[in-house]
Structure formats: C-alpha cells, structure tokens
Short mmCIF file of C-alpha atoms in Angstrom, two decimals:
data_model
loop_
_atom_site.label_atom_id
_atom_site.label_comp_id
_atom_site.label_asym_id
_atom_site.label_seq_id
_atom_site.Cartn_x
_atom_site.Cartn_y
_atom_site.Cartn_z
CA MET H 1 119.15 189.82 190.99
CA ASP H 2 115.99 187.92 191.72
CA GLU H 3 115.04 188.12 188.07
CA ASN H 4 118.28 186.41 187.02
CA VAL H 5 117.74 183.59 189.50
CA GLU H 6 114.20 183.14 188.22
CA LYS H 7 115.44 183.23 184.58
CA GLU H 8 118.07 180.56 185.32
CA ARG H 9 115.46 178.34 186.94
CA LEU H 10 113.14 178.80 183.97
CA ARG H 11 115.94 178.06 181.50
CA LYS H 12 116.58 174.74 183.26
CA GLU H 13 112.86 173.99 183.28
CA VAL H 14 112.48 174.77 179.57
CA ALA H 15 115.54 172.67 178.66
CA GLN H 16 114.13 169.74 180.68
CA LEU H 17 110.67 170.11 179.11
CA ARG H 18 112.20 170.17 175.63
CA ARG H 19 114.05 166.92 176.41
CA GLU H 20 110.85 165.32 177.66
CA ALA H 21 108.81 166.58 174.71
CA ALA H 22 111.30 164.92 172.34
CA LEU H 23 110.69 161.43 173.77
CA GLU H 24 109.19 158.69 171.68
CA ARG H 25 106.01 157.28 173.26
CA MET H 26 104.09 154.06 172.72
CA LYS H 27 100.35 153.57 172.77
CA VAL H 28 98.86 152.67 176.13
CA SER H 29 97.07 149.66 174.60
CA GLN H 30 100.40 148.21 173.48
CA CYS H 31 102.13 148.95 176.80
CA CYS H 32 99.30 147.46 178.86
CA ALA H 33 99.21 144.39 176.64
CA ASP H 34 102.93 143.93 177.34
CA LEU H 35 102.40 144.32 181.10
CA ARG H 36 99.59 141.76 181.01
CA ASP H 37 101.65 139.32 178.93
CA TYR H 38 104.60 139.60 181.29
CA VAL H 39 102.36 138.73 184.24
CA LEU H 40 100.76 135.78 182.45
CA GLN H 41 104.15 134.40 181.45
CA ASN H 42 105.48 134.61 185.01
CA ALA H 43 102.43 134.00 187.18
CA ALA H 44 103.01 130.25 187.34
CA ASN H 45 106.34 130.85 189.10
CA ASP H 46 105.01 133.43 191.54
CA PRO H 47 104.77 131.77 194.98
CA LEU H 48 102.59 134.49 196.48
CA VAL H 49 100.05 134.16 193.67
CA GLN H 50 100.04 130.34 193.48
CA GLY H 51 100.37 129.70 197.18
CA ILE H 52 102.97 127.35 198.61
CA PRO H 53 102.14 123.92 200.06
CA ASP H 54 102.99 123.76 203.75
CA ASP H 55 105.75 121.21 203.32
CA LYS H 56 107.63 123.52 200.97
CA ASN H 57 107.00 126.74 202.89
CA PRO H 58 110.10 127.76 204.87
CA TYR H 59 107.88 129.90 207.09
CA LYS H 60 105.39 127.31 208.22
CA GLU H 61 104.81 127.15 211.96
CA ILE H 62 107.54 125.38 213.89
CA LYS H 63 105.68 122.63 215.71
CA GLY H 64 108.43 121.67 218.08
CA GLY H 65 111.31 119.36 217.24
CA CYS H 66 113.86 120.67 214.75
CA VAL H 67 113.29 122.43 211.47
CA MET H 68 114.99 120.72 208.54
CA PHE H 69 115.97 122.87 205.58
CA MET N 1 113.31 141.99 181.23
CA CYS N 2 113.76 145.00 179.01
CA ASP N 3 116.24 147.80 179.14
CA GLN N 4 114.62 151.18 179.49
CA THR N 5 113.60 151.74 175.88
CA PHE N 6 114.62 155.39 175.57
CA LEU N 7 118.19 154.71 176.56
CA VAL N 8 118.91 151.66 174.46
CA ASN N 9 120.86 152.96 171.52
CA VAL N 10 121.04 152.34 167.84
CA PHE N 11 124.48 153.01 166.44
CA GLY N 12 124.78 155.05 163.27
CA SER N 13 125.22 158.39 161.62
CA CYS N 14 123.69 161.37 163.46
CA ASP N 15 121.15 163.28 161.37
CA LYS N 16 122.61 166.58 162.48
CA CYS N 17 126.38 166.25 162.73
CA PHE N 18 126.72 163.03 160.69
CA LYS N 19 129.26 161.58 163.14
CA GLN N 20 129.11 157.85 163.95
CA ARG N 21 127.61 157.79 167.43
CA ALA N 22 125.03 156.08 169.63
CA LEU N 23 121.70 157.60 168.53
CA ARG N 24 118.36 158.31 170.14
CA PRO N 25 115.06 159.23 168.44
CA VAL N 26 114.19 162.92 168.54
CA PHE N 27 111.05 164.70 167.34
CA LYS N 28 111.44 168.02 165.59
CA LYS N 29 108.23 169.58 164.29
CA SER N 30 106.54 166.16 164.04
CA GLN N 31 109.39 164.65 162.08
CA GLN N 32 111.34 161.78 163.63
CA LEU N 33 115.11 162.11 163.41
CA SER N 34 118.03 160.29 165.01
CA TYR N 35 120.41 162.50 166.95
CA CYS N 36 123.51 161.68 168.94
CA SER N 37 123.40 162.70 172.61
CA VAL N 38 125.48 165.84 171.99
CA CYS N 39 123.14 167.18 169.30
CA ALA N 40 120.08 166.18 171.35
CA GLU N 41 121.39 168.21 174.27
CA ILE N 42 122.15 171.20 172.04
CA MET N 43 118.57 171.04 170.77
CA ALA N 44 117.29 171.11 174.35
CA THR N 45 119.24 174.23 175.29
CA ASP N 46 119.18 175.94 171.88
CA GLY N 47 118.49 179.66 172.03
CA LEU N 48 118.11 179.75 175.77
CA HIS N 49 120.81 182.29 176.37
CA GLU N 50 120.00 185.07 173.94
CA ASN N 51 117.19 187.56 173.94
CA GLU N 52 114.89 185.68 176.20
CA THR N 53 112.92 187.47 178.85
CA LEU N 54 111.12 186.12 181.86
CA ALA N 55 107.94 186.32 179.84
CA THR N 56 109.17 184.36 176.79
CA LEU N 57 110.65 181.65 179.04
CA LYS N 58 107.42 181.32 180.99
CA SER N 59 105.34 181.10 177.85
CA GLU N 60 107.61 178.47 176.31
CA ALA N 61 107.44 176.43 179.53
CA GLU N 62 103.65 176.65 179.50
CA SER N 63 103.37 175.70 175.84
CA LEU N 64 105.76 172.74 176.31
CA LYS N 65 103.75 171.50 179.29
CA GLY N 66 100.60 171.75 177.19
CA LYS N 67 102.27 169.88 174.34
CA LEU N 68 103.44 167.12 176.72
CA GLU N 69 99.91 166.66 178.03
CA GLU N 70 98.59 166.53 174.49
CA GLU N 71 101.15 163.97 173.35
CA ARG N 72 100.48 161.78 176.38
CA ALA N 73 96.72 162.02 175.92
CA LYS N 74 96.91 161.06 172.22
CA LEU N 75 98.23 157.63 173.12
CA HIS N 76 95.71 157.03 175.88
CA ASP N 77 93.43 154.74 173.91
CA VAL N 78 92.53 152.20 176.57
CA GLU N 79 92.61 151.46 180.32
CA LEU N 80 94.77 148.69 181.82
CA HIS N 81 91.81 146.85 183.35
CA GLN N 82 90.10 146.75 179.93
CA VAL N 83 93.15 145.07 178.40
CA ALA N 84 93.05 142.61 181.32
CA GLU N 85 89.33 141.78 181.07
CA ARG N 86 89.90 138.25 179.82
CA VAL N 87 92.53 137.45 182.44
CA GLU N 88 91.33 134.95 185.05
CA ALA N 89 90.40 136.53 188.34
CA LEU N 90 92.55 135.67 191.33
CA GLY N 91 91.26 133.20 193.90
CA GLN N 92 90.88 133.79 197.60
CA PHE N 93 94.07 134.75 199.34
CA VAL N 94 95.06 133.39 202.70
CA MET N 95 98.14 135.23 203.81
CA LYS N 96 99.08 135.08 207.45
CA THR N 97 101.80 136.43 209.66
CA ARG N 98 104.30 133.58 209.82
CA ARG N 99 106.98 135.29 211.89
CA THR N 100 106.98 138.33 214.16
CA LEU N 101 110.37 139.93 214.72
CA LYS N 102 110.46 141.67 218.09
CA GLY N 103 113.41 143.54 219.48
CA HIS N 104 113.32 147.13 218.35
CA GLY N 105 112.67 149.63 221.12
CA ASN N 106 110.83 152.10 218.95
CA LYS N 107 109.18 152.60 215.53
CA VAL N 108 110.59 150.44 212.71
CA LEU N 109 111.29 152.80 209.82
CA CYS N 110 112.92 150.73 207.11
CA MET N 111 113.86 147.17 206.16
CA ASP N 112 115.58 145.27 203.37
CA TRP N 113 116.08 141.61 202.43
CA CYS N 114 119.42 139.94 201.86
CA LYS N 115 119.87 138.14 198.51
CA ASP N 116 120.02 134.85 200.45
CA LYS N 117 116.21 135.24 200.83
CA ARG N 118 116.22 134.77 204.56
CA ARG N 119 118.16 137.53 206.27
CA ILE N 120 116.59 140.90 206.91
CA VAL N 121 118.09 144.21 208.03
CA SER N 122 115.83 146.72 209.79
CA SER N 123 116.32 150.16 211.29
CA SER N 124 114.40 152.08 213.90
CA GLN N 125 113.70 155.45 215.50
CA ASP N 126 115.69 154.31 218.54
CA GLY N 127 118.91 154.37 216.50
CA LYS N 128 119.31 150.58 216.32
CA VAL N 129 119.95 148.61 213.15
CA ILE N 130 119.35 144.85 213.50
CA VAL N 131 120.08 141.93 211.15
CA TRP N 132 117.61 139.04 211.61
CA ASP N 133 117.37 135.47 210.36
CA SER N 134 113.71 135.47 209.31
CA PHE N 135 113.38 131.66 209.44
CA THR N 136 114.41 131.36 213.09
CA THR N 137 113.70 135.00 214.19
CA ASN N 138 117.19 135.14 215.75
CA LYS N 139 119.02 138.45 215.80
CA GLU N 140 122.39 137.95 214.15
CA HIS N 141 123.86 141.44 214.40
CA ALA N 142 122.92 144.71 216.05
CA VAL N 143 124.52 148.12 215.88
CA THR N 144 123.56 151.39 217.53
CA MET N 145 123.84 154.46 215.33
CA PRO N 146 124.94 157.79 216.82
CA CYS N 147 121.63 159.32 215.76
CA THR N 148 117.94 158.56 216.20
CA TRP N 149 115.48 158.11 213.30
CA VAL N 150 117.49 155.76 211.12
CA MET N 151 115.18 156.16 208.13
CA ALA N 152 117.07 154.13 205.59
CA CYS N 153 118.84 150.80 205.54
CA ALA N 154 119.96 148.42 202.81
CA TYR N 155 121.65 145.03 202.48
CA ALA N 156 124.69 144.76 200.19
CA PRO N 157 124.30 142.34 197.23
CA SER N 158 127.10 140.15 198.61
CA GLY N 159 125.35 139.86 201.99
CA CYS N 160 128.57 140.97 203.68
CA ALA N 161 127.64 144.52 204.60
CA ILE N 162 124.74 146.81 205.37
CA ALA N 163 124.22 150.54 204.80
CA CYS N 164 122.11 152.87 206.92
CA GLY N 165 121.50 156.51 207.76
CA GLY N 166 118.93 159.06 208.83
CA LEU N 167 119.04 162.24 210.88
CA ASP N 168 122.85 162.19 210.81
CA ASN N 169 122.58 163.26 207.12
CA LYS N 170 125.00 160.50 206.21
CA CYS N 171 124.92 157.01 204.78
CA SER N 172 127.34 154.65 206.55
CA VAL N 173 128.41 151.16 205.54
CA TYR N 174 129.04 148.47 208.18
CA PRO N 175 130.77 145.23 207.14
CA LEU N 176 129.06 142.26 208.82
CA THR N 177 131.37 140.15 210.90
CA PHE N 178 130.74 136.99 212.88
CA ASP N 179 133.89 137.48 214.92
CA LYS N 180 132.74 138.07 218.50
CA ASN N 181 135.89 140.03 219.27
CA GLU N 182 135.23 142.59 216.57
CA SER N 183 132.81 145.41 217.13
CA MET N 184 130.71 146.30 214.10
CA ALA N 185 130.81 149.96 215.00
CA ALA N 186 134.62 150.00 214.81
CA LYS N 187 134.59 149.12 211.10
CA LYS N 188 131.99 151.72 210.17
CA LYS N 189 132.66 153.67 206.99
CA SER N 190 130.92 156.99 206.26
CA VAL N 191 130.13 157.11 202.57
CA ALA N 192 127.53 159.74 201.75
CA MET N 193 127.15 163.29 203.05
CA HIS N 194 123.98 165.24 202.45
CA THR N 195 122.84 168.58 203.84
CA ASN N 196 119.64 167.13 205.25
CA TYR N 197 118.30 163.79 206.46
CA LEU N 198 118.89 160.57 204.52
CA SER N 199 115.52 159.16 203.46
CA ALA N 200 116.54 156.16 201.33
CA CYS N 201 119.60 154.25 200.23
CA SER N 202 120.32 151.30 197.98
CA PHE N 203 123.42 149.47 196.76
CA THR N 204 123.63 149.29 192.98
CA ASN N 205 124.49 145.95 191.35
CA SER N 206 127.63 145.61 193.46
CA ASP N 207 128.90 146.41 196.95
CA MET N 208 130.97 149.22 195.43
CA GLN N 209 128.37 151.90 194.81
CA ILE N 210 125.48 153.33 196.80
CA LEU N 211 122.58 155.46 195.65
CA THR N 212 121.06 157.81 198.25
CA ALA N 213 118.02 160.09 198.51
CA SER N 214 117.79 162.98 200.93
CA GLY N 215 115.60 165.61 202.54
CA ASP N 216 117.88 168.14 200.84
CA GLY N 217 115.99 167.47 197.58
CA THR N 218 118.73 165.57 195.79
CA CYS N 219 119.77 162.00 195.05
CA ALA N 220 123.40 160.99 194.74
CA LEU N 221 125.60 158.10 193.63
CA TRP N 222 128.67 157.36 195.76
CA ASP N 223 131.74 155.15 195.55
CA VAL N 224 131.84 153.12 198.78
CA GLU N 225 135.60 152.61 198.98
CA SER N 226 136.63 156.26 198.58
CA GLY N 227 133.44 158.00 199.68
CA GLN N 228 133.60 160.04 196.49
CA LEU N 229 130.49 161.58 194.96
CA LEU N 230 130.16 160.07 191.47
CA GLN N 231 126.96 161.78 190.29
CA SER N 232 124.29 163.97 191.76
CA PHE N 233 120.68 164.26 190.66
CA HIS N 234 118.93 167.63 190.97
CA GLY N 235 115.37 168.31 189.96
CA HIS N 236 112.99 167.56 192.82
CA GLY N 237 111.49 170.71 194.28
CA ALA N 238 111.34 169.32 197.80
CA ASP N 239 112.52 166.41 200.01
CA VAL N 240 113.16 163.16 198.13
CA LEU N 241 111.55 160.33 200.12
CA CYS N 242 112.25 157.14 198.18
CA LEU N 243 114.11 155.55 195.33
CA ASP N 244 114.31 152.25 193.45
CA LEU N 245 116.84 150.95 190.92
CA ALA N 246 115.70 149.53 187.58
CA PRO N 247 115.82 145.70 187.59
CA SER N 248 118.10 145.36 184.62
CA GLU N 249 121.53 143.73 184.68
CA THR N 250 122.97 146.80 183.00
CA GLY N 251 121.10 148.91 185.58
CA ASN N 252 121.51 152.50 184.49
CA THR N 253 118.27 154.14 185.54
CA PHE N 254 116.41 154.63 188.79
CA VAL N 255 113.15 156.25 189.91
CA SER N 256 112.68 158.60 192.88
CA GLY N 257 109.63 160.10 194.59
CA GLY N 258 109.36 163.21 196.72
CA CYS N 259 107.36 165.72 198.71
CA ASP N 260 106.87 167.74 195.51
CA LYS N 261 104.32 165.05 194.50
CA LYS N 262 106.56 164.03 191.60
CA SER N 263 108.13 160.74 190.59
CA MET N 264 111.23 161.17 188.44
CA VAL N 265 113.21 158.67 186.37
CA TRP N 266 116.95 159.39 186.12
CA ASP N 267 119.84 158.35 183.87
CA MET N 268 122.60 157.33 186.30
CA ARG N 269 125.43 158.09 183.90
CA SER N 270 124.48 161.63 182.87
CA GLY N 271 122.61 162.74 186.00
CA GLN N 272 119.70 163.91 183.89
CA CYS N 273 116.04 163.40 184.55
CA VAL N 274 114.62 161.31 181.71
CA GLN N 275 110.92 161.42 182.60
CA ALA N 276 108.82 163.04 185.30
CA PHE N 277 105.29 162.23 186.47
CA GLU N 278 103.11 164.49 188.57
CA THR N 279 99.67 162.99 189.11
CA HIS N 280 99.68 162.29 192.85
CA GLU N 281 97.97 164.85 195.06
CA SER N 282 100.42 164.61 197.91
CA ASP N 283 103.90 163.36 198.94
CA VAL N 284 105.13 160.27 197.11
CA ASN N 285 106.33 157.97 199.91
CA SER N 286 107.41 154.91 198.00
CA VAL N 287 108.32 153.92 194.44
CA ARG N 288 109.01 150.44 193.10
CA TYR N 289 109.77 149.16 189.60
CA TYR N 290 107.53 146.58 187.97
CA PRO N 291 109.54 143.32 187.54
CA SER N 292 109.84 143.80 183.76
CA GLY N 293 111.38 147.24 184.21
CA ASP N 294 108.85 148.91 181.88
CA ALA N 295 106.72 150.45 184.60
CA PHE N 296 106.77 151.48 188.24
CA ALA N 297 104.26 151.87 191.08
CA SER N 298 104.14 154.64 193.65
CA GLY N 299 102.37 155.02 197.01
CA SER N 300 101.39 158.41 198.34
CA ASP N 301 99.91 160.35 201.24
CA ASP N 302 96.88 160.97 198.97
CA ALA N 303 95.80 157.37 199.90
CA THR N 304 96.32 156.04 196.37
CA CYS N 305 98.88 153.85 194.65
CA ARG N 306 99.45 154.46 190.97
CA LEU N 307 101.10 152.55 188.12
CA TYR N 308 103.09 154.50 185.53
CA ASP N 309 104.23 152.94 182.25
CA LEU N 310 107.60 154.28 181.08
CA ARG N 311 107.10 153.60 177.37
CA ALA N 312 103.65 155.21 177.30
CA ASP N 313 105.06 158.00 179.49
CA ARG N 314 101.90 158.23 181.62
CA GLU N 315 99.90 156.89 184.53
CA VAL N 316 98.03 153.73 183.45
CA ALA N 317 96.29 152.58 186.63
CA ILE N 318 95.22 153.92 190.00
CA TYR N 319 94.62 151.71 193.05
CA SER N 320 92.24 153.40 195.45
CA LYS N 321 88.95 153.02 197.29
CA GLU N 322 86.73 155.59 198.91
CA SER N 323 87.10 153.74 202.19
CA ILE N 324 90.88 154.11 202.13
CA ILE N 325 91.71 157.56 203.42
CA PHE N 326 95.12 157.09 204.98
CA GLY N 327 98.38 157.45 203.10
CA ALA N 328 100.24 154.52 201.57
CA SER N 329 103.74 154.45 202.99
CA SER N 330 105.31 151.55 201.15
CA VAL N 331 104.66 149.43 198.03
CA ASP N 332 106.16 146.34 196.40
CA PHE N 333 105.24 143.87 193.64
CA SER N 334 105.06 140.09 193.83
CA LEU N 335 107.53 138.19 191.61
CA SER N 336 105.35 138.17 188.47
CA GLY N 337 103.94 141.66 189.00
CA ARG N 338 100.39 140.36 189.38
CA LEU N 339 100.05 141.55 192.97
CA LEU N 340 100.87 144.92 194.50
CA PHE N 341 101.33 144.96 198.28
CA ALA N 342 100.88 148.34 199.95
CA GLY N 343 101.31 149.28 203.60
CA TYR N 344 99.16 152.11 204.92
CA ASN N 345 99.07 154.57 207.80
CA ASP N 346 95.79 153.01 208.99
CA TYR N 347 97.81 149.96 210.19
CA THR N 348 96.67 147.70 207.31
CA ILE N 349 98.25 146.14 204.24
CA ASN N 350 96.15 146.07 201.08
CA VAL N 351 96.85 143.56 198.35
CA TRP N 352 95.86 144.82 194.86
CA ASP N 353 95.37 142.93 191.59
CA VAL N 354 97.68 145.01 189.40
CA LEU N 355 95.93 144.16 186.13
CA LYS N 356 92.30 144.46 187.20
CA GLY N 357 92.76 147.35 189.63
CA ALA N 358 90.77 145.67 192.38
CA ARG N 359 91.76 144.97 195.95
CA VAL N 360 92.02 141.22 196.57
CA SER N 361 92.86 141.16 200.25
CA ILE N 362 93.31 143.31 203.32
CA LEU N 363 95.76 142.17 205.99
CA PHE N 364 95.43 143.13 209.62
CA GLY N 365 97.96 142.55 212.36
CA HIS N 366 100.07 145.59 212.94
CA GLU N 367 99.11 147.83 215.83
CA ASN N 368 100.38 151.05 214.33
CA ARG N 369 101.33 152.52 210.95
CA VAL N 370 103.00 150.22 208.45
CA SER N 371 106.14 152.13 207.49
CA THR N 372 108.03 149.74 205.23
CA LEU N 373 107.29 146.67 203.10
CA ARG N 374 109.43 144.46 200.83
CA VAL N 375 108.82 141.18 199.02
CA SER N 376 111.60 138.61 199.48
CA PRO N 377 114.03 138.13 196.55
CA ASP N 378 112.52 134.74 195.59
CA GLY N 379 108.95 135.97 196.06
CA THR N 380 107.99 133.39 198.70
CA ALA N 381 107.08 135.93 201.37
CA PHE N 382 107.04 139.60 202.17
CA CYS N 383 108.04 141.49 205.28
CA SER N 384 106.42 144.59 206.76
CA GLY N 385 107.79 146.92 209.42
CA SER N 386 105.66 149.14 211.60
CA TRP N 387 105.57 151.94 214.14
CA ASP N 388 104.38 149.22 216.58
CA HIS N 389 108.11 148.28 216.95
CA THR N 390 107.76 144.93 215.16
CA LEU N 391 108.34 143.38 211.75
CA ARG N 392 106.07 140.68 210.37
CA VAL N 393 106.85 138.10 207.69
CA TRP N 394 103.76 137.11 205.69
CA ALA N 395 103.35 134.13 203.39
#
C-alpha cells in the first residue's frame, strides 16, 4: 500500500516538474534591465523615496490646534 | 504593469490537435511549439500510468530537477546590482515614527491598510481586531474574536468590511457599521474552513472573493456570499504562512510561501502551481509582489530577503548581512519598487535598496519582534505591527 501512495506522490511531482520544465524563460540581464527601468520610470512619484515636505505630509506632528485636510 | 507572461495567451491553431484555442509556448526536445492547455496538460502526464516503477519515477524526477537547474543557470548571465551600477545611489533617509497606535492587549500579529490610505485594521494574540484611523490614531471599530492568536486580517477593497481568522481555523468577514445600535459580531459571516490555523487572508479584486492560506498546507479561494470553496491549491509540503495577489487588474495569479522553504506561484483559475522556488534555508514568512508584477520578494527565518524574477524563473537578488541573524517576518515594497522594507525578529526594520542590494537604513523603535509590515496604498507611509502590542506608522 505504501508503495502506491509513494508512486502517486511521485507521479504528481513528475507531472509538475514536466510543466515547469516546459516554461519559456528570459535572460536575467533582460529581466533585471526591466526591473531597473520600471523603478527609474516610477521613482519620481514614490513619496518614500523622494521624501514629502512637511506641509504635504498627512502624518506630520500635530502641534495643537486643528489638523486641516 | 504586465500580466504574468506565461499565462497571457496567443490565440491560434494548436500544434498538436490543430484546434483553435488559446496557446502557450511549450518546449519539446529543444523545439518550441505552441500547445493549447489541454495538450500541454496531456504532455505533462503522458505515460505516467503505465509500466512505471518507483525507480523510474524517482529517476525521472531527479533528471527533471537537474534539467530545471540547468535551464535556469543558462540564463544567469548577470547580477541585478551589476545592471544597476549606473543608477544614482539613494540619499540619506530620515524616516521616523509619526504615529503610535496603542490599544491591543497583546502581540500584534497582522495588519492591513484600507484603500482610502488612512484606515488600518490590525489583529492580535488577545483575540481583538481593531480598525484605526491612522491620521488621528482613533479606534473606529473593535471586535473580539472567539479565539486567540488572530494571525490574519484584511480590509475589503470597498472599505466596508474586514476579514480575519487564526486558531479558529476559519476566515470570517465582518461588515463595518457605524450604527451604534448594531453589534459587529452579530453580522459576522464565516467564509473559509480549513483543517488547521489560518495564517493569511486577502480579498481579491472585489469584496466577493477571499483567498486564504493555512497551517494545513493548502491555500483556497472562497466565495464570500455563499461560503463556497471555489478552488483549492495543493502543493506545499508544510504549513503555508503567507500569500500575496499579483497586482494586475485581471489578477489571476498569486504567490505563497511556507514552512517547506518554498515560494510557489499559482494560477487561480486552474489551481495549478505555475512556478516554484526553493532557495531559502528556512521558513518563508512573507511574500510580496514587485509593483510591476514581474517579480516578488520573500522574507525568511534564514535572516535573508530574496528577490525572484518570474520571467527569468530564478532568484535574482539576496538582501542579507552577516550582522543580521534574526528572521525577517514581513516585507513590502515602496510604490516604485526602489525600496524594500523588512521587519525582523530582532525588533528592527531594515530598508534595502532593491536594485543595488545594499541596506540604506535601519529603523529602531519597536520593543519586541516586528511581526507585520505594509506600505500604504499611495506609498506615503508604511505601518509596522509588533509583539510589543503597538503599531507604528513611519513616514
């Protein structure tokens, strides 16, 4: 019985590995270039990278009085 | 934003059955063909039911694993930080705790942002789930779960409901009401049922479906209204600890990480694992897609964070230092993907330059393990939750 369970598990593993082996892959240099380009295109709009001036930061310290949004 | 490349289809005539279907590329003995999904599946399971013995199956598995490694290595022509050499280095970062959310009676285990960019839901070991306004630090809603260790919580895209679960093995949805006469607990709806603890949950693009991950080793997709199981995902060899949905409007893949050290990418429609990565040396605690959808990062108990590119089908960067020896519990990217924020079990948050692989900042403040971390939807801040019972908003 144990052998059949093990065989079934291996069949699933082999089927999955065959699916993965059939994938089309791209070169790392091309993929990394795309990652880098995406960042460069979007970095200007990234508040955590650019920093936010205090008057625009919704989280600046509340110095008494009311907070206007 | 790109759709996951392997699942975007070309329409045409299948090279095997010649029927007009959606096609995917398939490699047979180094030749590239276009098969429809039916023929591709037949190819995967071809010959697996006749005449095979334990020995032939094992040897085919070994040879396929070897072939996969070979194929992945062939394309490894450069490192990410080399490609990013000419990119300007980041300046000094001054990130401070801007708000501290106090109110939980025990360890904060999970948190999520609302799409309105200011509300936060958090869950704790003491069984409480709280909805906060992060600008004012006011608690807007609170509900007590019938179990302790509420390990997962999520905000619905509409902002009108939250989902949570943990040791009760379930995922429950609570509609948020401002009516003081209505008790939140009365409207609770049990959606998901697993056979072990719920470790992560997330709404898909709408309030109608929830994706869950569990200690029972599976992930599952549920219909919220009926509680029906729509799809289940089997493949992890141990507890699944985290999941993240691909950031595409069409949203049909997600990535999960588990105690089997693997990260797996799944097709939500078929339930099949599309790609699997096993380079971490310990449990994968957190996975998060890169904003473009072409890559994802993972944080692990092996004290490293790693970046995997889906089109190259391999790990392309590792974020680690000899001085960092405690596990990373939670990771998230800034809006552009330039920064990776990671919370660690040594109470700190490290900020990594994704492209150059270097650490740009280390943030102190929490007095116990950082257990959860998410960047706000508009990228203006990020929130961390900790075993020190508090949440902190940093900007």
